[in-house]
Structures are given as C-alpha cells and as structure tokens.
Short mmCIF file of C-alpha atoms in Angstrom, two decimals:
data_model
loop_
_atom_site.label_atom_id
_atom_site.label_comp_id
_atom_site.label_asym_id
_atom_site.label_seq_id
_atom_site.Cartn_x
_atom_site.Cartn_y
_atom_site.Cartn_z
CA MET C 38 3.29 7.29 17.01
CA VAL C 39 -0.40 8.86 16.61
CA VAL C 40 -1.28 7.86 19.81
CA ASN C 41 2.22 9.48 21.42
CA THR C 42 1.26 12.85 19.41
CA ILE C 43 -2.32 13.08 20.96
CA ILE C 44 -1.16 12.21 24.50
CA MET C 45 2.39 15.13 24.01
CA ALA C 46 -0.51 17.25 22.60
CA MET C 47 -2.23 16.96 25.75
CA VAL C 48 0.52 18.36 27.46
CA ALA C 49 1.57 20.73 25.48
CA HIS C 50 -1.88 22.41 25.73
CA ASP C 51 -2.99 21.86 29.12
CA LEU C 52 -5.56 23.96 31.13
CA GLN C 53 -5.60 26.26 26.91
CA PRO C 54 -8.59 26.86 26.03
CA THR C 55 -10.21 25.96 23.07
CA ASN C 56 -6.30 26.49 20.77
CA GLN C 57 -7.18 24.50 17.83
CA LYS C 58 -4.12 23.08 16.50
CA ILE C 59 -4.49 20.23 13.63
CA TYR C 60 -1.84 18.28 14.20
CA HIS C 61 -0.81 15.75 11.82
CA VAL C 62 1.26 12.65 12.20
CA GLY C 63 3.09 11.13 9.16
CA SER C 64 6.26 10.82 7.48
CA SER C 65 4.94 12.22 3.80
CA SER C 66 7.14 14.91 4.12
CA ARG C 67 10.34 14.23 5.69
CA ASN C 68 10.10 10.21 4.77
CA SER C 69 8.40 9.33 2.27
CA MET C 70 7.75 5.87 1.30
CA ARG C 71 8.23 5.41 -2.08
CA TYR C 72 6.48 2.67 -3.64
CA ILE C 73 10.00 1.57 -5.27
CA ASP C 74 10.84 0.59 -2.14
CA PHE C 75 7.66 -0.86 -1.04
CA LYS C 76 8.57 -2.80 -3.97
CA ARG C 77 11.96 -4.02 -3.07
CA PHE C 78 11.06 -4.61 0.63
CA SER C 79 8.18 -7.14 -0.28
CA TYR C 80 10.56 -8.66 -3.53
CA GLN C 81 13.19 -9.44 0.30
CA TYR C 82 10.86 -10.68 2.18
CA PHE C 83 9.02 -12.91 0.02
CA THR C 84 12.54 -14.02 -1.76
CA GLU C 85 13.71 -15.71 2.09
CA LYS C 86 10.30 -16.00 3.38
CA PRO C 87 7.83 -18.12 0.80
CA TRP C 88 4.13 -17.71 1.34
CA ILE C 89 2.70 -21.49 1.62
CA ASN C 90 -0.61 -21.21 -0.80
CA LYS C 91 -3.30 -23.88 0.74
CA ASP C 92 -1.97 -26.85 -1.86
CA GLY C 93 1.13 -26.73 0.51
CA LYS C 94 3.13 -25.61 -2.53
CA ALA C 95 5.36 -22.06 -2.32
CA VAL C 96 4.62 -19.01 -4.39
CA LYS C 97 7.19 -18.09 -6.69
CA VAL C 98 7.62 -13.54 -6.70
CA GLY C 99 8.17 -12.10 -9.28
CA LYS C 100 9.42 -8.08 -10.58
CA VAL C 101 6.10 -5.76 -9.14
CA THR C 102 5.21 -3.57 -12.05
CA ILE C 103 4.68 -0.38 -11.01
CA PHE C 104 2.77 2.46 -12.83
CA ASN C 105 2.76 5.77 -12.27
CA ASN C 106 -1.00 6.68 -13.35
CA MET C 107 -3.82 4.51 -14.43
CA ALA C 108 -3.31 5.00 -18.80
CA SER C 109 0.45 3.31 -18.82
CA PHE C 110 -2.58 0.19 -15.82
CA ARG C 111 -4.62 1.17 -18.53
CA LYS C 112 -2.48 0.20 -21.26
CA TYR C 113 -0.43 -2.87 -20.36
CA MET C 114 -4.15 -4.03 -19.29
CA ASN C 115 -5.41 -4.19 -22.32
CA ILE C 116 -2.14 -5.62 -24.52
CA ARG C 117 -1.08 -8.45 -21.69
CA TYR C 118 -4.48 -9.66 -21.05
CA LEU C 119 -7.92 -7.58 -22.80
CA VAL C 120 -5.99 -9.48 -26.69
CA PHE C 121 -6.16 -12.07 -25.22
CA LEU C 122 -9.51 -12.22 -23.09
CA LYS C 123 -10.55 -11.37 -26.97
CA GLY C 124 -9.20 -14.00 -28.73
CA LEU C 125 -10.89 -16.25 -26.14
CA GLU C 126 -13.94 -14.69 -27.55
CA PHE C 127 -13.88 -14.81 -30.76
CA ALA C 128 -11.86 -18.66 -30.39
CA ASN C 129 -14.92 -19.88 -28.28
CA LYS C 130 -17.71 -18.93 -30.89
CA ALA C 131 -15.89 -19.90 -33.69
CA PHE C 132 -16.06 -23.50 -32.78
CA CYS C 133 -19.76 -22.71 -30.62
CA HIS C 134 -18.83 -22.64 -27.40
CA SER C 135 -16.77 -25.12 -26.63
CA PHE C 136 -14.84 -22.99 -24.19
CA GLN C 137 -17.68 -20.94 -22.44
CA ASP C 138 -16.51 -21.82 -18.94
CA LYS C 139 -13.61 -20.55 -19.51
CA TYR C 140 -13.63 -17.83 -20.97
CA VAL C 141 -16.63 -15.90 -18.80
CA ASP C 142 -14.07 -17.11 -15.94
CA MET C 143 -11.57 -14.42 -17.97
CA ARG C 144 -13.63 -12.07 -18.61
CA ARG C 145 -15.08 -12.17 -15.28
CA LYS C 146 -11.55 -11.69 -13.44
CA PHE C 147 -10.50 -9.63 -15.64
CA ASN C 148 -13.35 -7.68 -14.90
CA LEU C 149 -13.20 -7.71 -10.99
CA VAL C 150 -9.30 -6.43 -11.82
CA MET C 151 -10.77 -3.43 -13.35
CA ARG C 152 -13.34 -3.39 -10.94
CA LEU C 153 -11.37 -2.76 -8.07
CA VAL C 154 -8.85 -0.54 -9.93
CA GLU C 155 -10.90 2.25 -10.01
CA LEU C 156 -12.18 1.81 -7.27
CA TYR C 157 -9.16 2.10 -5.48
CA ARG C 158 -7.38 4.50 -7.89
CA PRO C 159 -7.18 8.29 -6.00
CA TYR C 160 -5.34 5.80 -3.38
CA LEU C 161 -2.91 3.93 -5.94
CA PHE C 162 -2.10 6.90 -7.77
CA PHE C 163 -2.10 9.35 -4.71
CA ASN C 164 0.57 11.71 -4.93
CA ALA C 165 -0.14 14.03 -2.17
CA ILE C 166 2.19 15.12 0.47
CA PHE C 167 0.82 16.05 3.67
CA ASP C 168 2.58 18.98 6.17
CA ASP C 169 3.23 18.08 9.33
CA THR C 170 4.83 21.42 10.76
CA ASN C 171 2.86 21.46 13.12
CA ALA C 172 3.78 17.97 14.96
CA GLU C 173 7.25 18.80 13.93
CA LYS C 174 6.52 22.01 16.56
CA LEU C 175 4.80 19.83 19.06
CA ARG C 176 7.58 17.50 19.16
CA MET C 177 10.48 20.17 19.28
CA ASP C 178 8.50 22.13 22.21
CA ILE C 179 7.76 19.09 24.40
CA GLN C 180 11.60 18.49 23.84
CA ASN C 181 12.76 21.93 24.82
CA LYS C 182 10.16 21.30 28.14
CA ASP C 183 11.34 19.41 31.16
CA THR C 184 10.03 16.05 30.74
CA LYS C 185 10.36 13.13 30.39
CA THR C 186 9.65 13.06 26.59
CA GLU C 187 12.62 9.74 25.33
CA ALA C 188 9.94 7.32 25.60
CA PHE C 189 7.57 8.75 23.67
CA PHE C 190 8.17 8.07 19.11
CA LEU C 191 7.69 11.14 17.57
CA ASP C 192 9.09 11.34 14.86
CA PRO C 193 9.16 10.59 11.72
CA LYS C 194 12.38 10.83 10.66
CA ASP C 195 13.15 8.26 13.04
CA ILE C 196 10.75 5.33 10.79
CA ASN C 197 12.60 2.22 9.26
CA TRP C 198 10.61 1.70 6.39
CA GLU C 199 12.66 -1.44 5.45
CA ASP C 200 11.73 -2.88 9.20
CA TYR C 201 8.76 -1.86 8.71
CA PHE C 202 7.87 -3.49 6.35
CA VAL C 203 10.00 -6.46 5.98
CA ASN C 204 9.25 -7.61 10.21
CA VAL C 205 6.15 -5.79 10.84
CA HIS C 206 3.88 -5.11 8.15
CA ILE C 207 4.21 -7.59 5.91
CA PRO C 208 4.73 -11.02 7.76
CA GLY C 209 0.88 -9.39 10.22
CA LEU C 210 -0.35 -9.51 5.85
CA VAL C 211 0.88 -13.43 6.15
CA LYS C 212 -0.52 -14.55 9.04
CA HIS C 213 -4.27 -12.66 9.03
CA VAL C 214 -4.41 -11.52 5.25
CA PHE C 215 -3.23 -14.26 3.06
CA LYS C 216 -5.53 -17.63 4.69
#
C-alpha cells in the first residue's frame, strides 16, 4: 500500500514543481485494528495451529490480558508476580539463602519484563489516530483520472485484518521469530 501510494503520488504530481504534500498511509482513521481483535486473531490462530516449542511440545494458549494503561499493568504485575517474588525473597532469607538461585532468576525475569514494557510503553499504550485525508484525496483523484488504477491497492478500508493476521503476520512470526 505504501509503495502503491508513492507511485500514485508520482503520477498525480507529474511535472509539478515542489508541491509538498504529506501522504499518511495508514488505516487508523478509516479501518482501525483494535487490540481486542488482535487478541482474538492470535487466540484463534494458536488454537487451530498450536506452536511447537523447541522441546517438541505444543504450547497451550490462554486468553491474553490487555491493559488500557500503565497503571493497570503495574497493578496487575504487583498483585500477580511481585507479591510472590517478595514472599520468595523472605523465604530465601529465612532459609539461609537456600532459594538464592530461584530468587535471583525470578527477580531478573520480573525486572526484564518491567524494563521491556517501560521501553515499549509509547507503543503499547499509543492512542493516536492518524489523518489520511491527503492519501484519500489522492486515491479519489487517481480514480477519477483516465488511468488503469484498479491494480493498485490504495484504500485502507479494503484491509481484511483477520485474513492478514491469521494468514500472513502470525505465520510469519512463527516461522521467522519464534525459534
């Protein structure tokens, strides 16, 4: 879609001196993809086609909890994991550091998750909607001209998110990222 928009902008602005226009190519204002949909698509995919881990066992998927803000995520992590970690720290001290390896490993994992979430926070809780008015005007102008543009995919309303995630994105992640 991005490449098609670039080509169509070149056609539309042929021989025009520096007419600076910004074409935002996206779907957020006209065909947004919601977290709840991504959650459903992921669950559907991994239920139908379980991911096999490096030990050759199918990974059982569960329902994913999605948070609206950082405060609700921190609250969840504190109740679900930090309380247990503090209990393990106390038990480790009470039993002369018998659980030191387990405690250090669990604390390291907890801190890693918290650092990663903090690092990706601007993207995880991003609520902006991008205006694609210029790209839409371009699409309409190109359609109105006497050119063969049916082959160019330009309309974000045509994106089928379920098909994309279930048949392209998630299988690509499984093949190239989950190793």
